[in-house]
Coordinates of C-alpha atoms in Angstrom, one line a residue:
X1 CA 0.0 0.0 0.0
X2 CA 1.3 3.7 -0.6
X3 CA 2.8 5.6 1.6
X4 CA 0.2 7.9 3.4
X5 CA 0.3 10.9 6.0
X6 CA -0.5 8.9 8.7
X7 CA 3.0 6.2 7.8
X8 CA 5.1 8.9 7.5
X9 CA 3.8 10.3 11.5
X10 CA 3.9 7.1 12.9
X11 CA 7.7 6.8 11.3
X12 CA 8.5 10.0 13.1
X13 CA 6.8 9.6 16.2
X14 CA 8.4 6.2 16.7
X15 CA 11.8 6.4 15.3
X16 CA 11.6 9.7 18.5
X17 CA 10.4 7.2 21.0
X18 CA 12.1 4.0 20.6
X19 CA 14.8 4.7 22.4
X20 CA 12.7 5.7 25.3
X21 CA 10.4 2.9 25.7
X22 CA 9.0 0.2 23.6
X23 CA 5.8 0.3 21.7
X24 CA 2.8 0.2 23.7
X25 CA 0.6 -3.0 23.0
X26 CA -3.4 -3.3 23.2
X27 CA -4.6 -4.6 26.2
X28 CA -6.1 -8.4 25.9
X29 CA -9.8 -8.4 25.4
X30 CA -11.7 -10.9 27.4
X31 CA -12.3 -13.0 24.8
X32 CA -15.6 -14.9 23.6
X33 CA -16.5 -18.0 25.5
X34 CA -16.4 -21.1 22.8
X35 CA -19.9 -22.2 21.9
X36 CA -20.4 -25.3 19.8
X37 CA -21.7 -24.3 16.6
X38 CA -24.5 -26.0 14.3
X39 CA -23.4 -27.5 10.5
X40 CA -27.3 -25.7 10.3
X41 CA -26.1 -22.4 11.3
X42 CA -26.5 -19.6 8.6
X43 CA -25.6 -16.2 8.9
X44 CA -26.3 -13.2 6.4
X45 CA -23.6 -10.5 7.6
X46 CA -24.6 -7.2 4.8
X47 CA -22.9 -3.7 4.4
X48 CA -26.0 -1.6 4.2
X49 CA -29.5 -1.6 3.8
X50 CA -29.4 0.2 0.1
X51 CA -26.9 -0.5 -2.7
X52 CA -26.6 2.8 -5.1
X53 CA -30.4 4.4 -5.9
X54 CA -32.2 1.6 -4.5
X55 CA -35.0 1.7 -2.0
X56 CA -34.7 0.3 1.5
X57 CA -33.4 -3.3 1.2
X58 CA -35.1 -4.1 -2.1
X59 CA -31.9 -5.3 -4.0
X60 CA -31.2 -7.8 -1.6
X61 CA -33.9 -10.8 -2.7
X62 CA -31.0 -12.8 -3.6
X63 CA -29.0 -12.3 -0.5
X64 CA -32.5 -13.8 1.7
X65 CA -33.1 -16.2 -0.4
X66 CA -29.8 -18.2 0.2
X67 CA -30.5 -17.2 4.0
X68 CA -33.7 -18.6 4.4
X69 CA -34.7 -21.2 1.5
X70 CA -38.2 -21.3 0.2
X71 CA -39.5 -21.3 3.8
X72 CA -41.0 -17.9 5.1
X73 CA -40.5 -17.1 8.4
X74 CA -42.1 -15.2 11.5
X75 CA -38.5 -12.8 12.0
X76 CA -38.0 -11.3 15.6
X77 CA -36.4 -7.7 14.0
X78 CA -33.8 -6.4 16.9
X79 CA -34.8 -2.0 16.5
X80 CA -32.1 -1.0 19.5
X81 CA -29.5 0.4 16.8
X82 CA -32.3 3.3 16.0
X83 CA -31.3 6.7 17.7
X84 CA -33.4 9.6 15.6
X85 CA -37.0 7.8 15.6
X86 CA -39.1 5.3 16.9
X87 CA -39.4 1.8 16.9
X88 CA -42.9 1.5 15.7
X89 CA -41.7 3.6 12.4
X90 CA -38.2 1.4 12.1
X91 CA -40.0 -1.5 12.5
X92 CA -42.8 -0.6 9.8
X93 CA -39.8 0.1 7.6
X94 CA -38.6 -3.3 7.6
X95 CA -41.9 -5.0 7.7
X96 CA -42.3 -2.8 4.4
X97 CA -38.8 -4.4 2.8
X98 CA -40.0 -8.0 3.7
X99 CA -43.2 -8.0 2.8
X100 CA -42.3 -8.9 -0.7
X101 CA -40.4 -12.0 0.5
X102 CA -42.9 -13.1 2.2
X103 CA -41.7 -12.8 5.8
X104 CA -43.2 -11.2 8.7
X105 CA -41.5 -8.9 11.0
X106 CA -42.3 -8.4 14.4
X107 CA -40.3 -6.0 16.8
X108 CA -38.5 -7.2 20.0
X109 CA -39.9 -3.8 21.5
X110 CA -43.6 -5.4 21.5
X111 CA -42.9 -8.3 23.7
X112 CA -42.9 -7.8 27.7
X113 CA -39.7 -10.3 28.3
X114 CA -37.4 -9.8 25.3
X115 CA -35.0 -12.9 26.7
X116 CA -38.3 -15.0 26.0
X117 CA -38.5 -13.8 22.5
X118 CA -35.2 -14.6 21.7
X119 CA -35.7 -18.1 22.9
X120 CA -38.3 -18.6 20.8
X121 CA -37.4 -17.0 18.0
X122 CA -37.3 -18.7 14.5
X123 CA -35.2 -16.1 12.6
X124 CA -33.5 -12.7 14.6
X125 CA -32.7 -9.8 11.9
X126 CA -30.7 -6.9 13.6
X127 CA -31.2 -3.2 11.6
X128 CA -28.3 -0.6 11.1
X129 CA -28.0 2.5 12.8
X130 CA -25.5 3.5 15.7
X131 CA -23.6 0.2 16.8
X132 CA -22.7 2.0 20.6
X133 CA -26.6 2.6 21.1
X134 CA -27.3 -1.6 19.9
X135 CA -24.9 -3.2 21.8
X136 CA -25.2 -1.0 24.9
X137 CA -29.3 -1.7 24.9
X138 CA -28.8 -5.4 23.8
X139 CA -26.4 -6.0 26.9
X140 CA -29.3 -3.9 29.3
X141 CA -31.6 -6.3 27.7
X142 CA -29.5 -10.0 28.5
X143 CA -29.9 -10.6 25.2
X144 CA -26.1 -10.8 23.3
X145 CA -25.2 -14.4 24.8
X146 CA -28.9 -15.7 24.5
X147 CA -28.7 -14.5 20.1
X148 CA -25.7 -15.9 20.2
X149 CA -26.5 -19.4 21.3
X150 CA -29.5 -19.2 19.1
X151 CA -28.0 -18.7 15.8
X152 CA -25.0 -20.8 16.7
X153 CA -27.8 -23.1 17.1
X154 CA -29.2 -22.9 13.5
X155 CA -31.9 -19.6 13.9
X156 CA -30.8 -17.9 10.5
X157 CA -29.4 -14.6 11.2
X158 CA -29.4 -11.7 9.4
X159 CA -28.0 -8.1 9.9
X160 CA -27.2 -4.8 7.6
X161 CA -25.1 -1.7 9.0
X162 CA -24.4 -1.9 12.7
X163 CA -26.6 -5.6 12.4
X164 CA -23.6 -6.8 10.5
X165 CA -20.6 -5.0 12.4
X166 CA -21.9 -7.0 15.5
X167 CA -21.7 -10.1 14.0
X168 CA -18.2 -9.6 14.2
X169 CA -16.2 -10.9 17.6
X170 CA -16.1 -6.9 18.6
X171 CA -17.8 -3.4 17.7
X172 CA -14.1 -2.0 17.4
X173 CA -14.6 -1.3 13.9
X174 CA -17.5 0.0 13.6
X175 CA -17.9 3.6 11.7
X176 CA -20.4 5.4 14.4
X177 CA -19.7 7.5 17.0
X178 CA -19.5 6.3 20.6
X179 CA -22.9 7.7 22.2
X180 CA -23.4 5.3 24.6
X181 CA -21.2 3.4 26.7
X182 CA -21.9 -0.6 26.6
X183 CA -20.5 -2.8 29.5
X184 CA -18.0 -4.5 27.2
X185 CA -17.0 -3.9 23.3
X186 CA -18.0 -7.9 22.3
X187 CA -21.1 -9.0 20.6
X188 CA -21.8 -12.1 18.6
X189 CA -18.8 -13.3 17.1
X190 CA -20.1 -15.2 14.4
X191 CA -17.1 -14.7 12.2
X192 CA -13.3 -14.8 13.8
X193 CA -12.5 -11.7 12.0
X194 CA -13.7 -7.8 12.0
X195 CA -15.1 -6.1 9.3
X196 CA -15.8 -2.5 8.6
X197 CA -19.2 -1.9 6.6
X198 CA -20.2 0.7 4.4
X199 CA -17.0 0.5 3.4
X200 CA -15.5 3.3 0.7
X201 CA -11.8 3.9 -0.1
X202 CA -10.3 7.0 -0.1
X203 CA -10.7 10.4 1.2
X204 CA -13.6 13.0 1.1
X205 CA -12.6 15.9 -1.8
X206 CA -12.0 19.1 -0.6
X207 CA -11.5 17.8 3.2
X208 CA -8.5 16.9 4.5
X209 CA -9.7 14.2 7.2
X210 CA -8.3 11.0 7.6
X211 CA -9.4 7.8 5.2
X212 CA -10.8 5.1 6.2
X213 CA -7.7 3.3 5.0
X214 CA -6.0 5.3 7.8
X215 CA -8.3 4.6 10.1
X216 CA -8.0 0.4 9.5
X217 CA -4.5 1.0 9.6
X218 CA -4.9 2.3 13.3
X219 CA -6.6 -0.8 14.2
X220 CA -4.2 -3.0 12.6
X221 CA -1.2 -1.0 13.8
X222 CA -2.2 -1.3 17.7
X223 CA -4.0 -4.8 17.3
X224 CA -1.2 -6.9 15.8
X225 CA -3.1 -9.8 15.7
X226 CA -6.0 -9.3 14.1
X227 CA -7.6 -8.9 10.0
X228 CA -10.2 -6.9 8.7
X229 CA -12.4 -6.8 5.8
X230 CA -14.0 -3.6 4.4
X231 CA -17.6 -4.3 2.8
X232 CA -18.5 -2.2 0.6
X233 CA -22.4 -0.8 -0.2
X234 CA -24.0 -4.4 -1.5
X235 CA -22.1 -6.8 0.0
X236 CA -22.6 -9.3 2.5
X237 CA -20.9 -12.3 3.5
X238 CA -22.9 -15.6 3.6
X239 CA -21.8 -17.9 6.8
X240 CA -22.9 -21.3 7.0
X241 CA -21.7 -24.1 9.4
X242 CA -18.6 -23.3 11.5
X243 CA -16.1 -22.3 8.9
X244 CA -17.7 -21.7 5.2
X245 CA -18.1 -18.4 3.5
X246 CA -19.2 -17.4 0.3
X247 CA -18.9 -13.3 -0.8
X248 CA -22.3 -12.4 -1.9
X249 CA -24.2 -8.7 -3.5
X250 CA -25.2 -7.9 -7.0
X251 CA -23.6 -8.7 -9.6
X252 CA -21.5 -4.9 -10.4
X253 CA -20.9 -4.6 -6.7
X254 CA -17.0 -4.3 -5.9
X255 CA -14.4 -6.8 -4.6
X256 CA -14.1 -6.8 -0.7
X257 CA -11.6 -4.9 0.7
X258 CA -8.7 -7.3 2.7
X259 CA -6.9 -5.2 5.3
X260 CA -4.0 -7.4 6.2
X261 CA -1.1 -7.7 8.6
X262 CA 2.5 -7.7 7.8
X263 CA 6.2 -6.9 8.7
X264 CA 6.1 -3.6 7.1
X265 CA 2.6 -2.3 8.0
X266 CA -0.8 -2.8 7.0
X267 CA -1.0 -4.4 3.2
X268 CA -4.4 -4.6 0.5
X269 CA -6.0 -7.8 -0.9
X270 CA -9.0 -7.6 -2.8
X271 CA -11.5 -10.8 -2.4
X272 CA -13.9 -11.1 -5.3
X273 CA -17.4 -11.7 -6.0
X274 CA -18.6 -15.5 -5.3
X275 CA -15.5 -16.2 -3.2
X276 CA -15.7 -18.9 -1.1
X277 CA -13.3 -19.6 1.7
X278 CA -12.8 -20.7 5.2
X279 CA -13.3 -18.2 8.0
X280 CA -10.1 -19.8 9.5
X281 CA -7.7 -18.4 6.6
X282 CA -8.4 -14.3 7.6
X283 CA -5.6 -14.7 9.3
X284 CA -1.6 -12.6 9.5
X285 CA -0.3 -15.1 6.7
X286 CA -3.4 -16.7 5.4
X287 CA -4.4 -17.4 2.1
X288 CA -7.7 -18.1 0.4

């Protein structure tokens, strides 16, 4: 990858301090508890809820139908990432998107015990908005490890925006800004890897803020151990069993973005359209 403003400050700021002290490391996160995991489970991880001009989740038939088959299901719809509104309107938004697929939606907000829902749940869709504001109200509501142990299960899962970042084993990549304070940064961990939706390379013209390249390269930089993949608008990743994945999203969407470890800094590898791999190989050193 090029050389960018934020190598060429790191270079300086380190090459001052290395002789003072060494390199400050991240802390450990407590990590996930293993779960056994069904050869049933499946698990829809999308970018967004719009690709280009399209309307709210309409381009995504194909993505649902490899999620859920020809069966139509009763979908327990997770509202908690939705800040500026209600979750009456949110939840009529996505009973609006589904409609034509023949599921129904109905809101964990209308039931008195949400824990119950989620245990009885035959499909669990989680919507976008700010990550901070889901997981924080998820955790309030005891409901991260009971998802969890569902769709490890075999419930199908699906989730678009902040739905999808918290499939990941951490909200640390997420794009939103911290406006509530959860008990702990881990969520579902569905996939062994993070990924960053919404995903768009470059800068902003005219602005001279930092990419999203430089933010990934942050991450990467302080978190040694550790791989992300940028999704841009369209895709999703299609999980099913323990370890399969297959890169899904229409047909001119672009290749995934590989944001990878190495001994000179963070390096690109695109991962195209219909690939299929194991989750065990987005790894420092992996290959697909």
């Amino acid at each position: 990858m090029a050389l960018t403003r934020r190598n060429l400050i790191s270079a300086t700021i380190l090459g001052a301090a290395a002789v003072a002290a060494p390199m400050a490391q991240a802390k450990q996160k407590t990590p996930l508890k293993p779960m056994k995991v069904s050869p049933k489970r499946r698990v829809l991880i999308q970018s967004s809820s719009r690709y280009h001009n399209s309307g709210y989740l309409d381009f995504a038939g194909d993505q649902y139908e490899k999620l859920f088959g020809k069966e139509k299901y009763e979908i327990l719809f997770i509202p908690y990432a939705k800040v500026a509104g209600t979750y009456d309107a949110y939840e009529k938004q996505v009973q609006d998107a589904f409609k034509p697929y023949g599921h129904k939606i109905v809101s964990i907000h209308r039931f008195k015990d949400p824990q119950k829902a989620v245990r009885e749940a035959k499909a669990i869709a989680v919507g976008g908005g700010n990550t901070w504001a889901l997981v924080t109200r998820m955790y309030e509501a005891g409901i991260i490890d009971l998802i969890r142990e569902r769709v490890n299960a075999g419930v199908p899962y699906c989730g678009w925006s902040a739905g999808g970042n918290v499939a990941c084993p951490t909200l640390r990549t997420t794009n939103d800004m911290p406006i509530a304070e959860p008990p702990s940064f881990n969520t579902f961990g569905f996939i062994p890897f993070q990924t960053n939706p919404h995903f768009i390379s470059g800068g902003t013209q005219g602005l001279n803020n930092e990419t999203r390249e430089d933010r990934l390269e942050e991450f990467l930089w302080y978190n040694k151990d550790e791989e992300v993949i940028g999704l841009p608008e369209g895709t999703a990743l299609f999980v099913t069993g323990e370890y399969d994945c297959e890169v899904i999203g229409p047909k001119d969407s672009e290749a995934l973005y590989w944001f990878r470890q190495s001994e000179k800094g963070m390096k690109l590898e695109r991962i195209p359209l219909g690939t299929k791999f194991d989750l065990r190989k987005i790894v420092p050193g992996g290959k697909l």
